[in-house]
mmCIF file with all atom_site columns, C-alpha atoms in Angstrom:
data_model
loop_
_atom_site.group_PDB
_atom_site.id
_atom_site.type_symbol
_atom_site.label_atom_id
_atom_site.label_alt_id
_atom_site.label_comp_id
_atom_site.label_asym_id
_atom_site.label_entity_id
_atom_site.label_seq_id
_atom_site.pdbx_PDB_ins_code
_atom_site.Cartn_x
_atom_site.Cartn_y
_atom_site.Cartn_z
_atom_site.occupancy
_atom_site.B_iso_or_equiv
_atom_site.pdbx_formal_charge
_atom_site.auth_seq_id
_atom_site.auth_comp_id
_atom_site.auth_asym_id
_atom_site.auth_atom_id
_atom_site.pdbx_PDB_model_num
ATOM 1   C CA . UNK A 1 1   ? -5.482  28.644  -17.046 1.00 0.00 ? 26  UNK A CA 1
ATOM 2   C CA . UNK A 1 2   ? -8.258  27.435  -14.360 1.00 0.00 ? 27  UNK A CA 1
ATOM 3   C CA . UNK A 1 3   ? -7.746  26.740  -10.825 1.00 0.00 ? 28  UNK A CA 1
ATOM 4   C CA . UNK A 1 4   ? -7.350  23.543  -9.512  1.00 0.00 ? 29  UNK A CA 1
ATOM 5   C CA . UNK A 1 5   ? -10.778 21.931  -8.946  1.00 0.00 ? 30  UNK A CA 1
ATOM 6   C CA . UNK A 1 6   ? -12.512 24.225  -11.700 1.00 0.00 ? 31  UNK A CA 1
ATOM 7   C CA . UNK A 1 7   ? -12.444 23.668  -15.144 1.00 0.00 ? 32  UNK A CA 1
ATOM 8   C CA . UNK A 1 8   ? -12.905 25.774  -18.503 1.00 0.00 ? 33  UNK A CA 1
ATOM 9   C CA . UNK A 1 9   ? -15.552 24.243  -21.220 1.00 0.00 ? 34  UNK A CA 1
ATOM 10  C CA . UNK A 1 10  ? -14.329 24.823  -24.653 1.00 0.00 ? 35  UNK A CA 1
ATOM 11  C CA . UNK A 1 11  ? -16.961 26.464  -26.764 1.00 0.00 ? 36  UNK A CA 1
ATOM 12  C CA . UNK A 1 12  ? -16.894 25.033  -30.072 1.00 0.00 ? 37  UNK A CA 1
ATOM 13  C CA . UNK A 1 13  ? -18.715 27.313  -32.847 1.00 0.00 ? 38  UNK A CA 1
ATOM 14  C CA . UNK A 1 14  ? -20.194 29.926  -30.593 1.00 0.00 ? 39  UNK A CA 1
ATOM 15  C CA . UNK A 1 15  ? -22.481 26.919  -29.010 1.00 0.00 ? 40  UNK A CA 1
ATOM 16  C CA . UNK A 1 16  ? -22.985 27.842  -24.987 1.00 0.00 ? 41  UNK A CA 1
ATOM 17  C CA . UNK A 1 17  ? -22.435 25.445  -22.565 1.00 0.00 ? 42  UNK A CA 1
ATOM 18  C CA . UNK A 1 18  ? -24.461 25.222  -19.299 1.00 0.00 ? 43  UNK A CA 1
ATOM 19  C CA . UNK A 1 19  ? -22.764 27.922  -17.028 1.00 0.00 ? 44  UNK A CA 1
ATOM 20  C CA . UNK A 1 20  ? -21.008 30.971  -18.056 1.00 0.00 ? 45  UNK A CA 1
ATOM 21  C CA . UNK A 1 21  ? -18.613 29.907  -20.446 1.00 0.00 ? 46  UNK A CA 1
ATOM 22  C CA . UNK A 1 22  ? -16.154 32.814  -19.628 1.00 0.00 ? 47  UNK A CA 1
ATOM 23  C CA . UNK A 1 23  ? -15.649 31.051  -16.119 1.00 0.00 ? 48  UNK A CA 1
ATOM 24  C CA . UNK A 1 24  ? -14.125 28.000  -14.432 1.00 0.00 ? 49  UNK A CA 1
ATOM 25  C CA . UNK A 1 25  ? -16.745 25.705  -13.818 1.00 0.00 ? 50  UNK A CA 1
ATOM 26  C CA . UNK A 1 26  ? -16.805 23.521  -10.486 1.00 0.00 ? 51  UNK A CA 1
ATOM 27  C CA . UNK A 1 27  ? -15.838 20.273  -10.802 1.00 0.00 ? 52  UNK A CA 1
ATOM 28  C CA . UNK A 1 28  ? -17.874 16.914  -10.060 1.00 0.00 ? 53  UNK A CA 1
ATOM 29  C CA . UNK A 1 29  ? -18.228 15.174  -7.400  1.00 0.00 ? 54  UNK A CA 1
ATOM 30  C CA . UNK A 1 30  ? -15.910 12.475  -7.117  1.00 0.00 ? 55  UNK A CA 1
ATOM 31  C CA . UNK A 1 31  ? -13.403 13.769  -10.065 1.00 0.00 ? 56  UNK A CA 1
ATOM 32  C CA . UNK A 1 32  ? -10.119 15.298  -9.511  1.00 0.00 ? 57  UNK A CA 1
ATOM 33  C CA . UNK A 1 33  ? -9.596  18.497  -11.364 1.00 0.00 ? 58  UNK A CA 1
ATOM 34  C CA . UNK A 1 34  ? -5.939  19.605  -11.845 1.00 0.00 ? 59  UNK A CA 1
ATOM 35  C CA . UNK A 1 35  ? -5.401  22.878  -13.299 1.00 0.00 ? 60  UNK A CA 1
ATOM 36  C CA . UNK A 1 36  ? -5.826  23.918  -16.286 1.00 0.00 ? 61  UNK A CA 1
ATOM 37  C CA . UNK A 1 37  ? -8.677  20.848  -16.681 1.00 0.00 ? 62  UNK A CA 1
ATOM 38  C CA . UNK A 1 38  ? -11.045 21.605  -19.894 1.00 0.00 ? 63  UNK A CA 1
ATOM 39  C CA . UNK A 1 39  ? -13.968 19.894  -18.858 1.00 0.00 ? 64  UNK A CA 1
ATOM 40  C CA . UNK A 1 40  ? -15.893 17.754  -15.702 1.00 0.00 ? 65  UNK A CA 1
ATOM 41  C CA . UNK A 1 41  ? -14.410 14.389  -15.641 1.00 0.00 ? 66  UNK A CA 1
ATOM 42  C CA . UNK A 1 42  ? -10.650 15.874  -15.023 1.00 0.00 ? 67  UNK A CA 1
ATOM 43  C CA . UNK A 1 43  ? -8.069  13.801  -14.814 1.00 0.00 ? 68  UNK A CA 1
ATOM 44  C CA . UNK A 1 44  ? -11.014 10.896  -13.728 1.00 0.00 ? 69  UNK A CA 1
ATOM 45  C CA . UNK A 1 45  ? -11.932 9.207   -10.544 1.00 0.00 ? 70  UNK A CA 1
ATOM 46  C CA . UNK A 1 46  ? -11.100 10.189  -7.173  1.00 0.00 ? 71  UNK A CA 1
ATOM 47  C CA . UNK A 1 47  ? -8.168  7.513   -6.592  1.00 0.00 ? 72  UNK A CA 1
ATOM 48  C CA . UNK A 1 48  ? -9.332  4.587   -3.727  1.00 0.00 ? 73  UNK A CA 1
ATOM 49  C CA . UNK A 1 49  ? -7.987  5.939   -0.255  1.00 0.00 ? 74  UNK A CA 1
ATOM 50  C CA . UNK A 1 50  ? -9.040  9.593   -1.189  1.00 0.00 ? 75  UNK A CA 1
ATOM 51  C CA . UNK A 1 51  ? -12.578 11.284  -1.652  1.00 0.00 ? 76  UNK A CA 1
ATOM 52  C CA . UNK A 1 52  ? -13.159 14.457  -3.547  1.00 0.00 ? 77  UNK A CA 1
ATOM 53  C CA . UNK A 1 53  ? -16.457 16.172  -2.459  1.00 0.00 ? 78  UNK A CA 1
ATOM 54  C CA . UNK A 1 54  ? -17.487 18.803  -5.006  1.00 0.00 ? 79  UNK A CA 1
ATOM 55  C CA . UNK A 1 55  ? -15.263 21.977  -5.960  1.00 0.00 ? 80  UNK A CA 1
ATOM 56  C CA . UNK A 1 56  ? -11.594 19.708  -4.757  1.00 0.00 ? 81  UNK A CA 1
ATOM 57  C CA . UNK A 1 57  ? -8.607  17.964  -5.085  1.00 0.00 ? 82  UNK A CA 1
ATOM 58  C CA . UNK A 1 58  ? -8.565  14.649  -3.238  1.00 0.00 ? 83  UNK A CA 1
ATOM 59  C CA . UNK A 1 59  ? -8.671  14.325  0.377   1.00 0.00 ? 84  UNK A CA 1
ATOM 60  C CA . UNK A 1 60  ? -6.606  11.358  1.940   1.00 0.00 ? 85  UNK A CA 1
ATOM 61  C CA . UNK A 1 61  ? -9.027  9.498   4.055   1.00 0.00 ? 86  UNK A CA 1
ATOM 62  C CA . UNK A 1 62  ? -8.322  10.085  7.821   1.00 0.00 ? 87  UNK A CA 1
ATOM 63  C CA . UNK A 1 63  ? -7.301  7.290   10.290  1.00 0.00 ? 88  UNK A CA 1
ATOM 64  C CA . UNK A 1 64  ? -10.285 5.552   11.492  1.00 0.00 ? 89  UNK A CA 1
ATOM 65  C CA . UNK A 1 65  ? -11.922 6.094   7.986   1.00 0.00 ? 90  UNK A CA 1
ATOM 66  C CA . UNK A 1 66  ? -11.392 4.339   4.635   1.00 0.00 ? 91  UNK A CA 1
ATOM 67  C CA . UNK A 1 67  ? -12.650 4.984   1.053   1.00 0.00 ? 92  UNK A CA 1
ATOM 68  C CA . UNK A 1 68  ? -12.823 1.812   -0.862  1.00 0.00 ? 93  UNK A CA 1
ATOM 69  C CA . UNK A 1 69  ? -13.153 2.231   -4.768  1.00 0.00 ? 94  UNK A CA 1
ATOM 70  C CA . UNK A 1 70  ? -12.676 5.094   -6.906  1.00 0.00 ? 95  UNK A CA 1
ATOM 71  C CA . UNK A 1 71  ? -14.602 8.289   -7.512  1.00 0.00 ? 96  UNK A CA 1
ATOM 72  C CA . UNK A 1 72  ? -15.666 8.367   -3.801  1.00 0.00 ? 97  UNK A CA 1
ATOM 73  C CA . UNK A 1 73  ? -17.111 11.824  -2.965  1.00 0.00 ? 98  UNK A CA 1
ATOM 74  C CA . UNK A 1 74  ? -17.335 10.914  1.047   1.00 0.00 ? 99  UNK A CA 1
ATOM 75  C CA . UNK A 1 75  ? -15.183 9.051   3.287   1.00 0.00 ? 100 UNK A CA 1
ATOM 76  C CA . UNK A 1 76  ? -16.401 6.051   5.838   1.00 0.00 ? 101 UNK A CA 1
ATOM 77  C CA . UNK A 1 77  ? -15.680 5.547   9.836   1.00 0.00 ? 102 UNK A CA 1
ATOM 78  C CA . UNK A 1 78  ? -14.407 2.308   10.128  1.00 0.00 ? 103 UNK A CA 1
ATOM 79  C CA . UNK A 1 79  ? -16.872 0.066   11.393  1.00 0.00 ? 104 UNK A CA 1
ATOM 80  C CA . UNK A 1 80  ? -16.547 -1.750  15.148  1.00 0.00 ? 105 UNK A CA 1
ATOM 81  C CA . UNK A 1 81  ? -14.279 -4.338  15.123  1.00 0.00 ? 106 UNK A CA 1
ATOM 82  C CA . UNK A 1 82  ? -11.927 -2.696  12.473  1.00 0.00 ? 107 UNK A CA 1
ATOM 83  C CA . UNK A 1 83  ? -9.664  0.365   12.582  1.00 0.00 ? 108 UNK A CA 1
ATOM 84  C CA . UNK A 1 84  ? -6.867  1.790   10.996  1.00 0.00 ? 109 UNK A CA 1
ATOM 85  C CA . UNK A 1 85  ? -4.270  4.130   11.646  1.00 0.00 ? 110 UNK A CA 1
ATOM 86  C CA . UNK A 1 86  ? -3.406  5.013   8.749   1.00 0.00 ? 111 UNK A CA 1
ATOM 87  C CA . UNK A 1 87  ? -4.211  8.181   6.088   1.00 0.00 ? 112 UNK A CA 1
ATOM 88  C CA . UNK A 1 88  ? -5.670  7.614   2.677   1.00 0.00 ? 113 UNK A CA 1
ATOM 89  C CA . UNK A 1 89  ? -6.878  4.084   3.739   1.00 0.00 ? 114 UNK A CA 1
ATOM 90  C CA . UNK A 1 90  ? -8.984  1.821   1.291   1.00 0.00 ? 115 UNK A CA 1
ATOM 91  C CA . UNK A 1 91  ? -10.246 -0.522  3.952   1.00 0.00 ? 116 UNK A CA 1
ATOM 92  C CA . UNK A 1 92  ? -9.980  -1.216  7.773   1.00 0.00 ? 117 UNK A CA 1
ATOM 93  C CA . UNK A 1 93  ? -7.671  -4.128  9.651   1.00 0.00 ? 118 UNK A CA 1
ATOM 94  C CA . UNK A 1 94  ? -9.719  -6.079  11.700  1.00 0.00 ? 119 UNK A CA 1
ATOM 95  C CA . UNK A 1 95  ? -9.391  -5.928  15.470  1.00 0.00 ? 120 UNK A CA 1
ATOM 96  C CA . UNK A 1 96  ? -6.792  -8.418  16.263  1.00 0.00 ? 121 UNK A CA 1
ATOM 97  C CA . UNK A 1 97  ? -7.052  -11.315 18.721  1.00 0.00 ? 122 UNK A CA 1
ATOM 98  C CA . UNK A 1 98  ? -6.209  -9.908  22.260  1.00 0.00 ? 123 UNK A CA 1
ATOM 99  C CA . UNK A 1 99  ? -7.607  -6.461  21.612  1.00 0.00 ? 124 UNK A CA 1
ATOM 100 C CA . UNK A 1 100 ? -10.741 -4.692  20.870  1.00 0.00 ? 125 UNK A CA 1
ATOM 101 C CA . UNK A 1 101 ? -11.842 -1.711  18.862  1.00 0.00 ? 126 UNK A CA 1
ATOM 102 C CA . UNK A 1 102 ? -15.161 -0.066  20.036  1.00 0.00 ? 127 UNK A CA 1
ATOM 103 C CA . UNK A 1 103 ? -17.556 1.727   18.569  1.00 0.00 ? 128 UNK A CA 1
ATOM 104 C CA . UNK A 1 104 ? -17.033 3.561   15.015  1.00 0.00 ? 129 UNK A CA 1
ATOM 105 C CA . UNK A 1 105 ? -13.887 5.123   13.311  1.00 0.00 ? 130 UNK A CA 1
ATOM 106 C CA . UNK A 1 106 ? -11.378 3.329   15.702  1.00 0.00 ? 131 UNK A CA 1
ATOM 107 C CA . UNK A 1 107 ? -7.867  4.523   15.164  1.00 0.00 ? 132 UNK A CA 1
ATOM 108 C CA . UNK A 1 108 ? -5.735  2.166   16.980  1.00 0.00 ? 133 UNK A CA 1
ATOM 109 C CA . UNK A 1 109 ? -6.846  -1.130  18.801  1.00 0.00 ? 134 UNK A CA 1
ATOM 110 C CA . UNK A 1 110 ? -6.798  -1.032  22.927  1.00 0.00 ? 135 UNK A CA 1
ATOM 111 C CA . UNK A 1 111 ? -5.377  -4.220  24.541  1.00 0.00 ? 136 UNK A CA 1
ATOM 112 C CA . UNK A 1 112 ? -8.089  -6.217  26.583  1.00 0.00 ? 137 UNK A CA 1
ATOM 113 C CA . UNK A 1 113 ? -7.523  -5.464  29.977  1.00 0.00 ? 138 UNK A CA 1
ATOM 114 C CA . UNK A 1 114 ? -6.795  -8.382  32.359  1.00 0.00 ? 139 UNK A CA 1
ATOM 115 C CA . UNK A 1 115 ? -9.719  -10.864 33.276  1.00 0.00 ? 140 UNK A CA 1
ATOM 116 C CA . UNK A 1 116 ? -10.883 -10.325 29.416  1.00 0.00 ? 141 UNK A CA 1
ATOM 117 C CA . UNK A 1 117 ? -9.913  -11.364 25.882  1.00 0.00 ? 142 UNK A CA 1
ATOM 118 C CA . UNK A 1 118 ? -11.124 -10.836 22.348  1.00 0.00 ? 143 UNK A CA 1
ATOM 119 C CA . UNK A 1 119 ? -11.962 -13.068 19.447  1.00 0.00 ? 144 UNK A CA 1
ATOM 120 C CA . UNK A 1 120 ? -10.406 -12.749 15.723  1.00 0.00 ? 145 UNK A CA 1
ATOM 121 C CA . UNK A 1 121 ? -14.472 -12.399 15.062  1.00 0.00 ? 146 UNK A CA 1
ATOM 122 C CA . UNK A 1 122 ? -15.758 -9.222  16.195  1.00 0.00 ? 147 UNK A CA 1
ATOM 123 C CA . UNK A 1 123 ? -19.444 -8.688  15.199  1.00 0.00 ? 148 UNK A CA 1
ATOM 124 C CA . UNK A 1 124 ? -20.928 -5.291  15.536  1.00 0.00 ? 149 UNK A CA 1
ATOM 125 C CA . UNK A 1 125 ? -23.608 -5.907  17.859  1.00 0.00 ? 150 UNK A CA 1
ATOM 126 C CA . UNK A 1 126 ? -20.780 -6.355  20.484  1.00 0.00 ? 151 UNK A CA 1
ATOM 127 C CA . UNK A 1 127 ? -18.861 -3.549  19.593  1.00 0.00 ? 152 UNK A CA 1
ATOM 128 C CA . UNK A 1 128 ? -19.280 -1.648  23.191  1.00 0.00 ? 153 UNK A CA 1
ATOM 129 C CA . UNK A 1 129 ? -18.473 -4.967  24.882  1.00 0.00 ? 154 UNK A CA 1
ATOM 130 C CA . UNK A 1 130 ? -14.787 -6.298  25.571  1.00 0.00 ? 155 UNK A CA 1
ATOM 131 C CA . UNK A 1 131 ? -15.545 -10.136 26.647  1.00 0.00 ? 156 UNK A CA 1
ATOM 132 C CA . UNK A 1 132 ? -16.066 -12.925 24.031  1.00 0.00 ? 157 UNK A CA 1
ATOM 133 C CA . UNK A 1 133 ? -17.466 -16.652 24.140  1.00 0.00 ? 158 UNK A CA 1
ATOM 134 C CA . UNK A 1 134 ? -16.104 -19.517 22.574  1.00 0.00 ? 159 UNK A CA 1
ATOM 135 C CA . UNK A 1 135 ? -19.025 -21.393 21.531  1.00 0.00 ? 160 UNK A CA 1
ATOM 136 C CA . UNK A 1 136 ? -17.623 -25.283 20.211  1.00 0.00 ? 161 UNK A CA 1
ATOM 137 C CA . UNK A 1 137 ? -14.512 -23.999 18.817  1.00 0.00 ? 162 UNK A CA 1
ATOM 138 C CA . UNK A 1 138 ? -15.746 -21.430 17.183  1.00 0.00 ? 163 UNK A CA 1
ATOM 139 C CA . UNK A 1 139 ? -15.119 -17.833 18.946  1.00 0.00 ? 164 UNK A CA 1
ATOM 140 C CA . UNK A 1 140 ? -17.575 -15.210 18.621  1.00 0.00 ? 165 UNK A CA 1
ATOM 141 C CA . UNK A 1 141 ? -17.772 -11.696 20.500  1.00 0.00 ? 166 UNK A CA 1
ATOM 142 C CA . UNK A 1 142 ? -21.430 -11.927 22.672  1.00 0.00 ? 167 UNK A CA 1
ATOM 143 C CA . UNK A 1 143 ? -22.820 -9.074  24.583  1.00 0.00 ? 168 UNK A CA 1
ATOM 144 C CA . UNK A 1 144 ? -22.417 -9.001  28.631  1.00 0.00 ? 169 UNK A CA 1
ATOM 145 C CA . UNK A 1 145 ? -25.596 -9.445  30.629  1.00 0.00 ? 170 UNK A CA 1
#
C-alpha cells in the first residue's frame, strides 16, 4: 500500500509507466492522494478552502488567506478591505462599516479609532488609510493628503 500523497501506477502487460514503476509516485499538484491511491488524479481536486501543493494532503487555508475553487495548489492573502478569521476559508468578509482592515492577509478587522470611520466600500488603493469620504451618498474610502 502507498503513502498518503504518493501513488502506485498499475502496469498493465509489462508496459512501463513514466517513473519507476516499483515506487510510489508523487502526486499532482492540486489532487489529494489518500493511501493506497493507484494513480495521479487521487481521490480528485483539492476541496475549495484547502490547497494541496505537490507531494500532500490538503492544507486548510490559514486565517487571512482563502482558496476559492477546487484543485488549488496555493493559497491567497486576503486582499485590503477583506479578512477572515477563519481556517480553510473559500473567500474573505469584507471589512465592515466602522472598522478597517489594512494591508494584505488581515485576520480580524480593527475598530476605527475615534475622530475616524470606515465605509462598507473599501477600495484597495486606500488600504493603508483609515478615513473615508462620502461623496453624494455614495461612500467611498479616499486616501489622506
Amino acid at each position: 500500500m502507498c503513502i498518503r500523497d504518493r501513488y502506485q501506477r498499475r502496469v498493465h502487460g509489462g508496459e512501463v509507466i513514466e517513473g519507476d514503476p516499483g515506487a510510489a509516485q508523487p502526486c499532482t499538484e492540486g489532487i489529494y492522494c489518500a493511501e493506497g491511491s493507484d494513480g495521479p488524479e487521487g481521490q480528485g481536486y483539492c476541496p475549495e478552502g484547502y490547497y494541496c501543493p505537490l507531494n500532500s494532503l490538503p492544507i486548510p487555508a490559514d486565517p487571512g488567506h482563502y482558496a476559492s475553487g477546487q484543485g488549488n495548489i496555493d493559497q491567497e492573502p486576503c486582499p485590503p478591505g477583506t479578512y477572515t478569521d477563519k481556517q480553510a476559508s473559500a473567500a474573505c468578509d469584507v471589512c465592515p462599516a466602522g472598522y478597517y482592515c489594512p494591508g494584505r492577509a488581515t485576520v480580524a478587522p480593527t475598530l476605527c479609532p475615534a475622530g475616524t470611520y470606515s465605509c462598507l466600500l473599501y477600495t484597495s488603493d486606500a488600504a493603508d488609510d483609515m478615513q473615508c469620504v462620502d461623496l453624494g451618498g455614495r461612500r467611498i474610502s479616499k486616501k489622506k493628503k
